[in-house]
Each structure stands twice: as C-alpha cells, then as structure tokens.
Amino acid sequence: MNIWHFVLREIRHRKLNALLTAVSVAVATACLSGALVLLKADAESSEKALAAKQQAVESAGAELQDAMRKIMKGLGFNVVILPKDQDLQEMHLTGMINKTMPEDYVDRLANSNIVTVNHLLPTVTKKLNWPEQNGLPIVLYGTRGEVPIAHRDPKKPLLDAVPRGSMIVGYQIGLKLGLGDGAEVTLLGKPFKILKTHGERGSIDDSTVWINLREAQEMLGMENLIHAIQALECHCAGDRISQIRQEIISILPGTQAIERGAPALARAEARDQAKVTAQQSLADEIESRNELRGQRERFAAFMVPLATLGCALLMGLTTLANVRQRRQEIAILGALGLRSRQVLGIFLGKALLIGVVGAIVGLIVGALVGGVLGGSEGGAGVDGATVALSFALAIGVALLGSWLPALIASRQDAATVLQQD
Amino acid sequence: MIRLDKVGHHYSSPDGGDVVAIKDVNLSVAAGKFVALKGPSGCGKSTLLLIAGGLLRPTSGDVEIAGVEPYKLSLEERAAFRANTVGFVFQQFHLVPYLDVLDNVLAPSLASGRKDWKRAEALVEQFGLTHRAHHTPSALSTGERQRAAMARALYNEPKVLLADEPTGNLDPENAAIVLKQLVAFADQGGAVLMVTHASDASSVADEIITLG
C-alpha cells in the first residue's frame, strides 16, 4: 500500500473526474505542441519556398547571362583598342580611325595572359568611293577573322575571316549593286566574288564592304598596320571596363581602349538590374514571411498562455470538486494518522500522473493538428524541445491547477468533517 | 489508558454566540476496560470521543492517552501518535470507496508504515470477510462494511479503540459480532470507549458513563 496505489484506484473509481482533468491538460499541451509544430512546419515550408525561389532567380539570372552573350554578339564589340594618338573626338565625328598601329599588337595581346577579353579581331577601315561602281560611297572593312588567345582553350569564333578574293557586302550596297551572292565585282582594280549580302541592320554596316585584312592592307598601302583591334565579348559589364583598360594598356602601352556598344552595356545593366530586382523581390518575400511568422509567434505567445491558464483553472476547479467529493475519505485518512503531506501527495501524485497522460495525448493531438494545418507530416515537426516543453507544460498545468485544492485537502480538519456526519 | 481531566469544548455558533459542547468532563478508561458513553443527542458524546482520539483539541482541560498528552504534540507528531495508538470505528463506517476490503484494512499502513499483508488477510478472515476481500464497499452489506471498518481499526494494533455508535446501523447479528470484537480487544488489554444509544451495546461494557 502506497500513495500510487491510492491514486490509481481513485482514478479508476472516478473516471469522469480523471478524464476531465486529463482533457484539460491535454488541451493546453495540444495548444502548445500544435503551435510549435505549426510554426516549425511554416518555417520549413517558407525555407523550401524561398530556396525554390532563390533557385529560380539564379536560373533566370543564368538564362539572362546566356541571352546577353547572344545579344552582345549581335550588337558588336564591347571594347575597341586604338592607337594611343587617335583623336577620339574626330573618330566619333567621322566614324573613322585615321591613326594606325602595328598588326603584331594583336598577336602580343593574344599571346599574353589577358583574362578579360574572349575574342580579338584586328581591322582596318576606310571610307572611300567605289570607283568601279560610279563612286558609290562605302566603308571598306578589312578583317582577318578572330585571333585565338593562346593561353585559353579554343573558343568557337563569333566571326569568321573573309577569304582572299571574297567580299561580304552590306544590305544597301547589295541593293544598289543589284547583284546576288557569287557575282563578281572589281574594287580598286582587284577582282572579288560576293560571298554574302547581309540583311538590313539599320546601321553603318548596311554601307560596309568586308574583305580580307591582308588584301585591304595592300589596297590601302597599310602593310602590317591596322586601325583597331576589336575585343569581342569582353567581361566588361559594370565597373570592370577600367580594369580591362589597365590590363590592355599594360600589355600594349601604345594603345588606348574605349568601350563601345552602349546598347549592349545598357542590356548588361538591365540584366544586372533584373537580377537586383529579383533579389530584392526575394528579400521582400523573406521579410514578408518573417513578418507573418512574427505575427503567428506573437499570436501563439498570447493564445498558448491563455489556453494554459484556462486549462489550469479548469483543472483546479475539477480537482476542487474532487476534494469536496472526498472530504470524508480525507477526514478518515486523517483520523487513521495520515500526515498532511501524505494527503497532499495523494492529490499531487494524481495530478502528476494526469499531467503525464495529458502530455502524451496533447502532444500527439497537437502534432497531428499542427502537422495537418502546417501542411507537413504529423511527426515531422516534433523535436526534442517540443516534447520537453509539452511535458513541462502539462505537468506544470496539472500541478499548478491542483496545488490549491490539494493544499485545502491537506489542511482539512478531520474532526469538523467527522462531526458533521 | 485514557484520562480526560476537566475537559471542556465550546465553539462559536453561526449567529456569533458561544455554544458549549461539553464542560468539565472527567473520564478515565483503564487498559483492559470497556467503557460505554451514553446520553441524549447533542450532549457532546461524539465531541468527547474525537477529543479522546487526538482529533479535536479541547478548549479546556487535560487529555492523556496511553501516557501521552497528544495536544502537546505537533500536528505531525499527533498524526503519527494516532496511527500507532488509536483505532476508530464510526457509525457510517467511512470506508474508502475505491479500495477493496483488503486495501481498506491495509490503509492505516500508509500512516504507520507497517505493511503486513498477512496481518491484513488474517483480520479479513477474522471478521468473516475473506470471500469479500476484493470487493469494494459498495458491494458489501451494512454489516460487512462495519466489520471491514473494525478490521481496519485493529490493523495497526492500537492501544485504544474509540467507537462512535458502531452498532447503530447494524442488524442484531452483525451488532453482536462487532460488540464481541470490542470486548475481545478490551480482554486483550486494550481500552475501549464506545458512544452508544443502544442498551444492548452498553450491556457488554464494564462501565457506563452518562453525559448530560
């Protein structure tokens, strides 16, 4: 015979009372564990959603970058390397370069360790009137195709060289000559075969004739000289142009480098802006979710104690009813010699047992409900801390609610009760 | 064994007045004696019994039970004293409703710390309740309940047995069994103080004291 024997027999005898107290403890525990599971499930769900969004932003960024590469190819070059003494003001006004530099500059650059430029294209350009075509004004453009950069793996060229004896003509030239591909023409006394006529570009390209660099140099008396090196697909978006300039000038001191292709730059900036916007949108979503989580936490921080208090009160009232119901029993136990602390132990032992049962039931119910509402599996959100907190709360509610009634029971005057009977 | 010297008890009534339950009562029950306490309703018999059992502190007078003055002990000490010295039997039995007969008989062990299943079983057998040992009080007849209460009162081998109308609700057959056990307890050296209205009950006592 011990206190637990009394407790278990009494619970079995007064099932409804035990059930009510266990339910009130379970409700408080379910509120807590449910809130914890729900908040955890919400946090996990947010993390997943944000990770997915982050991935989408990165993927979109990569796609934009790829698209940018193609756009840059279509728009032209990013950096033009010019002789150092070229008057840029004059160049911008006339669209032509009148100073030259040695052709081997391009080889020096290609054989250097330059890392900011992907493709190199040496050119000569000159405005002239095509004597064999009634003085038709054209821009003669001599190119030898791309010069591979020695220290890199070969990249697929963006532009191919024009073979000797061939020419490519712009849209307007083609229109004015009225000749198709394969037609033969003469330029400055040299015969050429039209390799291709470009479609309309709406730029100076429409009035340009592209021939082999070597032939252009011979025709213009510029052997081993070039006007410019076009650096294609430079990594020059944003502030890096200054770095590229420094790198080029350190290799080729007799040159200057300018950025060309403002539309490409604008698009690069737009791409960067799009990335920034997407990142800002992601940051906004994180903030929004954090705010929502904060609201939920504040709500739980208010509701859980309220529910706990209500359940503790219900537990207290039910225990008080139990104490009143057991007045005679307590009195006779007192008459038999039970100490106050033993009577207290009987009631608090019952509360402890009910607290444990309520914790188990409440934890299961809370985890299931929280899991369902939070959109995750029930058990997924239950961790050690949730279990520990649930048990602490359940036992706390049970003991707190029972404390006062148990104290009343332990201090009950046995003689008064026995006299009343 | 039991000595009450000029014991009085009064309490406040709800209207603020002072109600005297007993006044200057002298009473003595020696070891091996069976004393019956008689008197009209409201004369303070039950109050006197509770005072003699160490449950109700008198407002005046001295009490000595088995050589101990219980009201000079602390509450805890007095509870321990009751557990080891005094046995109670009530008219309403006051069995613990959710314990079976054997557990009810063993209940005093919670207070005394002396757990002796064999003694409990022997008492159950002694009072003819073996076939009811695992029945709760609600399944027992009135006589069986009082016999179970008697067995419980004797479990801790008290020196004093206090009985408040123990045969008041019993049929003659069961009343005779209970009285026989009280006499036997006195014969074995215990002191019995029994409050009763019944003349049959008082007839087995060594001494009858009338209050009021």
XYZ file of C-alpha atoms in Angstrom, chain B residues 43-195:
153
model
C -24.824 16.209 24.771
C -21.302 16.088 23.311
C -20.616 12.327 23.211
C -19.075 12.367 19.743
C -17.124 15.537 20.549
C -15.700 13.799 23.613
C -14.764 10.778 21.501
C -12.902 12.962 18.956
C -11.081 14.724 21.805
C -10.144 11.345 23.281
C -8.864 10.257 19.850
C -6.471 13.196 19.480
C -8.511 14.683 16.667
C -10.172 17.647 18.367
C -8.268 19.926 20.676
C -10.355 20.689 23.790
C -10.802 24.334 24.752
C -10.059 23.420 28.373
C -8.802 20.509 30.425
C -6.109 17.889 30.010
C -6.062 14.753 27.915
C -3.736 11.794 28.287
C -3.841 8.715 26.112
C -1.523 5.787 26.698
C 0.721 8.019 28.740
C 0.965 10.725 26.085
C -0.639 14.131 26.115
C -1.486 14.323 22.410
C -2.393 18.003 22.346
C 1.105 18.893 23.452
C 2.443 17.279 20.268
C 2.816 18.952 16.889
C 0.229 18.151 14.203
C 2.617 15.741 12.510
C 3.536 14.046 15.773
C -0.107 13.801 16.760
C -0.946 12.168 13.416
C 1.813 9.621 13.981
C 0.567 9.093 17.525
C -2.962 8.390 16.250
C -1.667 5.997 13.633
C 0.129 3.908 16.229
C -2.129 4.234 19.273
C -5.759 4.881 18.369
C -8.289 2.924 16.356
C -11.577 4.483 15.205
C -14.892 2.860 14.335
C -17.742 5.068 13.080
C -21.452 4.529 12.637
C -21.091 5.491 8.937
C -18.074 3.147 8.551
C -16.142 5.674 6.425
C -14.503 3.081 4.258
C -12.524 4.388 1.294
C -14.991 3.785 -1.537
C -12.495 2.907 -4.276
C -10.424 0.435 -2.245
C -11.486 -3.157 -1.828
C -11.870 -4.682 1.650
C -8.262 -5.886 1.869
C -6.915 -2.484 0.763
C -9.205 -0.697 3.230
C -7.841 -2.851 6.029
C -4.314 -2.077 4.830
C -4.991 1.685 4.534
C -3.632 2.517 8.025
C -0.252 1.149 6.895
C 0.110 4.269 4.783
C 0.210 6.260 8.020
C 2.175 3.830 10.176
C 4.499 2.483 7.504
C 3.883 -1.073 8.706
C 2.865 -3.054 5.638
C 1.803 -6.543 6.626
C -0.356 -8.320 4.060
C -0.595 -11.422 6.210
C -1.989 -9.444 9.130
C -4.493 -7.732 6.840
C -5.588 -11.087 5.420
C -5.820 -12.534 8.924
C -8.060 -9.661 10.030
C -10.230 -10.064 6.956
C -10.586 -13.738 7.809
C -11.166 -12.952 11.490
C -14.144 -10.772 10.549
C -15.546 -13.325 8.097
C -14.793 -11.256 5.012
C -12.397 -13.489 3.097
C -14.933 -14.049 0.330
C -15.341 -10.246 0.129
C -11.645 -9.380 0.300
C -11.551 -7.959 -3.201
C -14.935 -6.269 -3.190
C -15.323 -2.518 -2.831
C -17.592 -1.179 -0.032
C -20.455 -0.528 -2.434
C -20.706 -4.290 -2.977
C -20.854 -5.077 0.752
C -23.786 -5.340 3.107
C -24.033 -2.902 6.032
C -22.762 -5.484 8.477
C -19.855 -6.407 6.216
C -18.895 -2.755 5.903
C -18.802 -2.323 9.675
C -16.793 -5.495 10.081
C -14.341 -4.223 7.467
C -14.131 -0.915 9.382
C -13.450 -2.864 12.587
C -10.703 -4.853 10.887
C -9.165 -1.605 9.642
C -9.291 -0.088 13.147
C -7.362 -3.046 14.534
C -4.719 -3.270 11.791
C -2.083 -1.070 13.483
C -2.611 -2.890 16.809
C -3.818 0.240 18.648
C -3.833 0.587 22.421
C -7.129 2.444 22.378
C -10.272 1.748 20.370
C -12.843 4.516 20.015
C -16.225 3.556 18.586
C -18.964 6.030 17.708
C -22.329 4.234 17.543
C -20.683 1.194 15.910
C -23.859 -0.875 16.016
C -26.253 1.954 15.154
C -26.888 0.763 11.607
C -26.469 -2.948 12.143
C -28.827 -5.847 12.490
C -28.602 -7.735 15.813
C -26.422 -10.462 14.366
C -23.800 -8.092 12.995
C -24.104 -5.849 16.064
C -23.263 -8.880 18.214
C -20.196 -9.660 16.092
C -18.909 -6.090 16.426
C -19.543 -5.963 20.178
C -17.852 -9.304 20.606
C -14.755 -7.975 18.863
C -14.730 -4.835 21.027
C -14.949 -6.959 24.169
C -12.193 -9.190 22.854
C -9.997 -6.141 22.225
C -10.516 -4.995 25.837
C -9.867 -8.507 27.091
C -6.511 -8.433 25.312
C -5.522 -5.318 27.277
C -6.832 -2.532 25.102
C -9.033 0.321 26.214
C -12.425 0.715 24.564
C -14.543 3.850 24.681
C -17.831 3.434 22.877
C -20.525 6.025 22.284
